[in-house]
mmCIF file with all atom_site columns, C-alpha atoms in Angstrom:
data_model
loop_
_atom_site.group_PDB
_atom_site.id
_atom_site.type_symbol
_atom_site.label_atom_id
_atom_site.label_alt_id
_atom_site.label_comp_id
_atom_site.label_asym_id
_atom_site.label_entity_id
_atom_site.label_seq_id
_atom_site.pdbx_PDB_ins_code
_atom_site.Cartn_x
_atom_site.Cartn_y
_atom_site.Cartn_z
_atom_site.occupancy
_atom_site.B_iso_or_equiv
_atom_site.pdbx_formal_charge
_atom_site.auth_seq_id
_atom_site.auth_comp_id
_atom_site.auth_asym_id
_atom_site.auth_atom_id
_atom_site.pdbx_PDB_model_num
ATOM 1  C CA . MET A 1 1  ? 70.989 75.747 20.502 1.00 85.00 ? 277 MET A CA 1
ATOM 2  C CA . ALA A 1 2  ? 70.483 72.526 22.442 1.00 92.00 ? 278 ALA A CA 1
ATOM 3  C CA . PHE A 1 3  ? 69.108 70.596 19.468 1.00 91.00 ? 279 PHE A CA 1
ATOM 4  C CA . LEU A 1 4  ? 72.209 71.260 17.375 1.00 91.00 ? 280 LEU A CA 1
ATOM 5  C CA . ALA A 1 5  ? 74.479 70.355 20.295 1.00 94.00 ? 281 ALA A CA 1
ATOM 6  C CA . ALA A 1 6  ? 72.649 67.035 20.640 1.00 94.00 ? 282 ALA A CA 1
ATOM 7  C CA . LYS A 1 7  ? 73.069 66.445 16.920 1.00 92.00 ? 283 LYS A CA 1
ATOM 8  C CA . GLU A 1 8  ? 76.812 67.171 17.130 1.00 93.00 ? 284 GLU A CA 1
ATOM 9  C CA . SER A 1 9  ? 77.205 64.684 19.979 1.00 93.00 ? 285 SER A CA 1
ATOM 10 C CA . LYS A 1 10 ? 75.744 61.956 17.710 1.00 93.00 ? 286 LYS A CA 1
ATOM 11 C CA . ALA A 1 11 ? 72.655 61.634 19.890 1.00 95.00 ? 287 ALA A CA 1
ATOM 12 C CA . GLN A 1 12 ? 70.629 60.442 16.890 1.00 93.00 ? 288 GLN A CA 1
ATOM 13 C CA . THR A 1 13 ? 72.563 57.151 16.989 1.00 94.00 ? 289 THR A CA 1
ATOM 14 C CA . LEU A 1 14 ? 73.461 56.916 20.679 1.00 95.00 ? 290 LEU A CA 1
ATOM 15 C CA . SER A 1 15 ? 70.111 58.042 22.096 1.00 94.00 ? 291 SER A CA 1
ATOM 16 C CA . PRO A 1 16 ? 67.654 57.773 19.182 1.00 96.00 ? 292 PRO A CA 1
ATOM 17 C CA . GLY A 1 17 ? 64.348 57.699 21.079 1.00 96.00 ? 293 GLY A CA 1
ATOM 18 C CA . ILE A 1 18 ? 64.934 60.841 23.089 1.00 97.00 ? 294 ILE A CA 1
ATOM 19 C CA . PHE A 1 19 ? 66.571 62.573 20.131 1.00 96.00 ? 295 PHE A CA 1
ATOM 20 C CA . ARG A 1 20 ? 63.471 61.871 18.011 1.00 97.00 ? 296 ARG A CA 1
ATOM 21 C CA . LYS A 1 21 ? 61.290 63.529 20.644 1.00 97.00 ? 297 LYS A CA 1
ATOM 22 C CA . ALA A 1 22 ? 63.587 66.561 20.677 1.00 96.00 ? 298 ALA A CA 1
ATOM 23 C CA . GLU A 1 23 ? 63.456 66.786 16.890 1.00 96.00 ? 299 GLU A CA 1
ATOM 24 C CA . PHE A 1 24 ? 59.664 66.388 16.882 1.00 98.00 ? 300 PHE A CA 1
ATOM 25 C CA . TYR A 1 25 ? 59.179 69.292 19.289 1.00 97.00 ? 301 TYR A CA 1
ATOM 26 C CA . TYR A 1 26 ? 61.807 71.388 17.472 1.00 96.00 ? 302 TYR A CA 1
ATOM 27 C CA . LEU A 1 27 ? 59.908 71.039 14.197 1.00 97.00 ? 303 LEU A CA 1
ATOM 28 C CA . LYS A 1 28 ? 56.573 71.752 15.901 1.00 98.00 ? 304 LYS A CA 1
ATOM 29 C CA . ALA A 1 29 ? 58.054 74.897 17.474 1.00 97.00 ? 305 ALA A CA 1
ATOM 30 C CA . LYS A 1 30 ? 59.294 76.119 14.088 1.00 97.00 ? 306 LYS A CA 1
ATOM 31 C CA . SER A 1 31 ? 55.922 75.434 12.510 1.00 98.00 ? 307 SER A CA 1
ATOM 32 C CA . ALA A 1 32 ? 53.966 77.162 15.276 1.00 98.00 ? 308 ALA A CA 1
ATOM 33 C CA . TYR A 1 33 ? 56.287 80.169 15.116 1.00 98.00 ? 309 TYR A CA 1
ATOM 34 C CA . LYS A 1 34 ? 55.797 80.516 11.363 1.00 98.00 ? 310 LYS A CA 1
ATOM 35 C CA . ARG A 1 35 ? 52.032 80.522 11.901 1.00 97.00 ? 311 ARG A CA 1
ATOM 36 C CA . LYS A 1 36 ? 52.466 83.167 14.633 1.00 97.00 ? 312 LYS A CA 1
ATOM 37 C CA . TYR A 1 37 ? 51.327 80.897 17.466 1.00 98.00 ? 313 TYR A CA 1
ATOM 38 C CA . PHE A 1 38 ? 54.018 82.249 19.726 1.00 98.00 ? 314 PHE A CA 1
ATOM 39 C CA . ASN A 1 39 ? 52.807 80.740 23.009 1.00 98.00 ? 315 ASN A CA 1
ATOM 40 C CA . LYS A 1 40 ? 52.652 77.255 21.492 1.00 98.00 ? 316 LYS A CA 1
ATOM 41 C CA . ALA A 1 41 ? 56.016 77.781 19.809 1.00 98.00 ? 317 ALA A CA 1
ATOM 42 C CA . LYS A 1 42 ? 57.558 78.657 23.173 1.00 98.00 ? 318 LYS A CA 1
ATOM 43 C CA . GLN A 1 43 ? 56.081 75.553 24.827 1.00 98.00 ? 319 GLN A CA 1
ATOM 44 C CA . TYR A 1 44 ? 57.393 73.311 22.053 1.00 98.00 ? 320 TYR A CA 1
ATOM 45 C CA . ALA A 1 45 ? 60.809 74.988 22.155 1.00 97.00 ? 321 ALA A CA 1
ATOM 46 C CA . ILE A 1 46 ? 61.082 74.357 25.893 1.00 98.00 ? 322 ILE A CA 1
ATOM 47 C CA . LEU A 1 47 ? 60.202 70.686 25.403 1.00 98.00 ? 323 LEU A CA 1
ATOM 48 C CA . SER A 1 48 ? 62.681 70.397 22.536 1.00 97.00 ? 324 SER A CA 1
ATOM 49 C CA . LYS A 1 49 ? 65.425 71.894 24.705 1.00 97.00 ? 325 LYS A CA 1
ATOM 50 C CA . LYS A 1 50 ? 64.628 69.497 27.539 1.00 97.00 ? 326 LYS A CA 1
ATOM 51 C CA . PHE A 1 51 ? 64.795 66.408 25.346 1.00 97.00 ? 327 PHE A CA 1
ATOM 52 C CA . SER A 1 52 ? 67.819 67.707 23.414 1.00 97.00 ? 328 SER A CA 1
ATOM 53 C CA . GLU A 1 53 ? 69.822 68.217 26.584 1.00 96.00 ? 329 GLU A CA 1
ATOM 54 C CA . ARG A 1 54 ? 68.872 64.786 27.865 1.00 97.00 ? 330 ARG A CA 1
ATOM 55 C CA . ALA A 1 55 ? 69.801 63.120 24.540 1.00 97.00 ? 331 ALA A CA 1
ATOM 56 C CA . GLU A 1 56 ? 73.122 64.977 24.438 1.00 96.00 ? 332 GLU A CA 1
ATOM 57 C CA . PHE A 1 57 ? 73.926 63.948 28.015 1.00 96.00 ? 333 PHE A CA 1
ATOM 58 C CA . ILE A 1 58 ? 73.184 60.281 27.299 1.00 96.00 ? 334 ILE A CA 1
ATOM 59 C CA . ALA A 1 59 ? 75.223 60.349 24.082 1.00 96.00 ? 335 ALA A CA 1
ATOM 60 C CA . ILE A 1 60 ? 78.247 61.915 25.782 1.00 95.00 ? 336 ILE A CA 1
ATOM 61 C CA . ARG A 1 61 ? 77.968 59.494 28.705 1.00 95.00 ? 337 ARG A CA 1
ATOM 62 C CA . LYS A 1 62 ? 77.875 56.505 26.344 1.00 94.00 ? 338 LYS A CA 1
ATOM 63 C CA . GLN A 1 63 ? 80.880 57.794 24.412 1.00 93.00 ? 339 GLN A CA 1
ATOM 64 C CA . THR A 1 64 ? 82.809 58.301 27.637 1.00 94.00 ? 340 THR A CA 1
ATOM 65 C CA . LEU A 1 65 ? 81.973 54.843 28.983 1.00 93.00 ? 341 LEU A CA 1
ATOM 66 C CA . GLU A 1 66 ? 83.016 53.220 25.688 1.00 90.00 ? 342 GLU A CA 1
ATOM 67 C CA . ASN A 1 67 ? 86.413 54.925 25.885 1.00 85.00 ? 343 ASN A CA 1
ATOM 68 C CA . LEU A 1 68 ? 87.221 53.679 29.396 1.00 77.00 ? 344 LEU A CA 1
#
């Protein structure tokens, strides 16, 4: 899952704004799924994945640049 990968790459500290958006949409997707709003849940999951991948990329890039 992209959200967990972003979390493992320490995106919450290295890319907090984008990570917060990913977390927001992740929680909305879970909530919509529980209420059986499957179309909304899918939309939120896609947005969460998008922001999670971006946050993970930024976090990894920052870690790499710090180690140079």
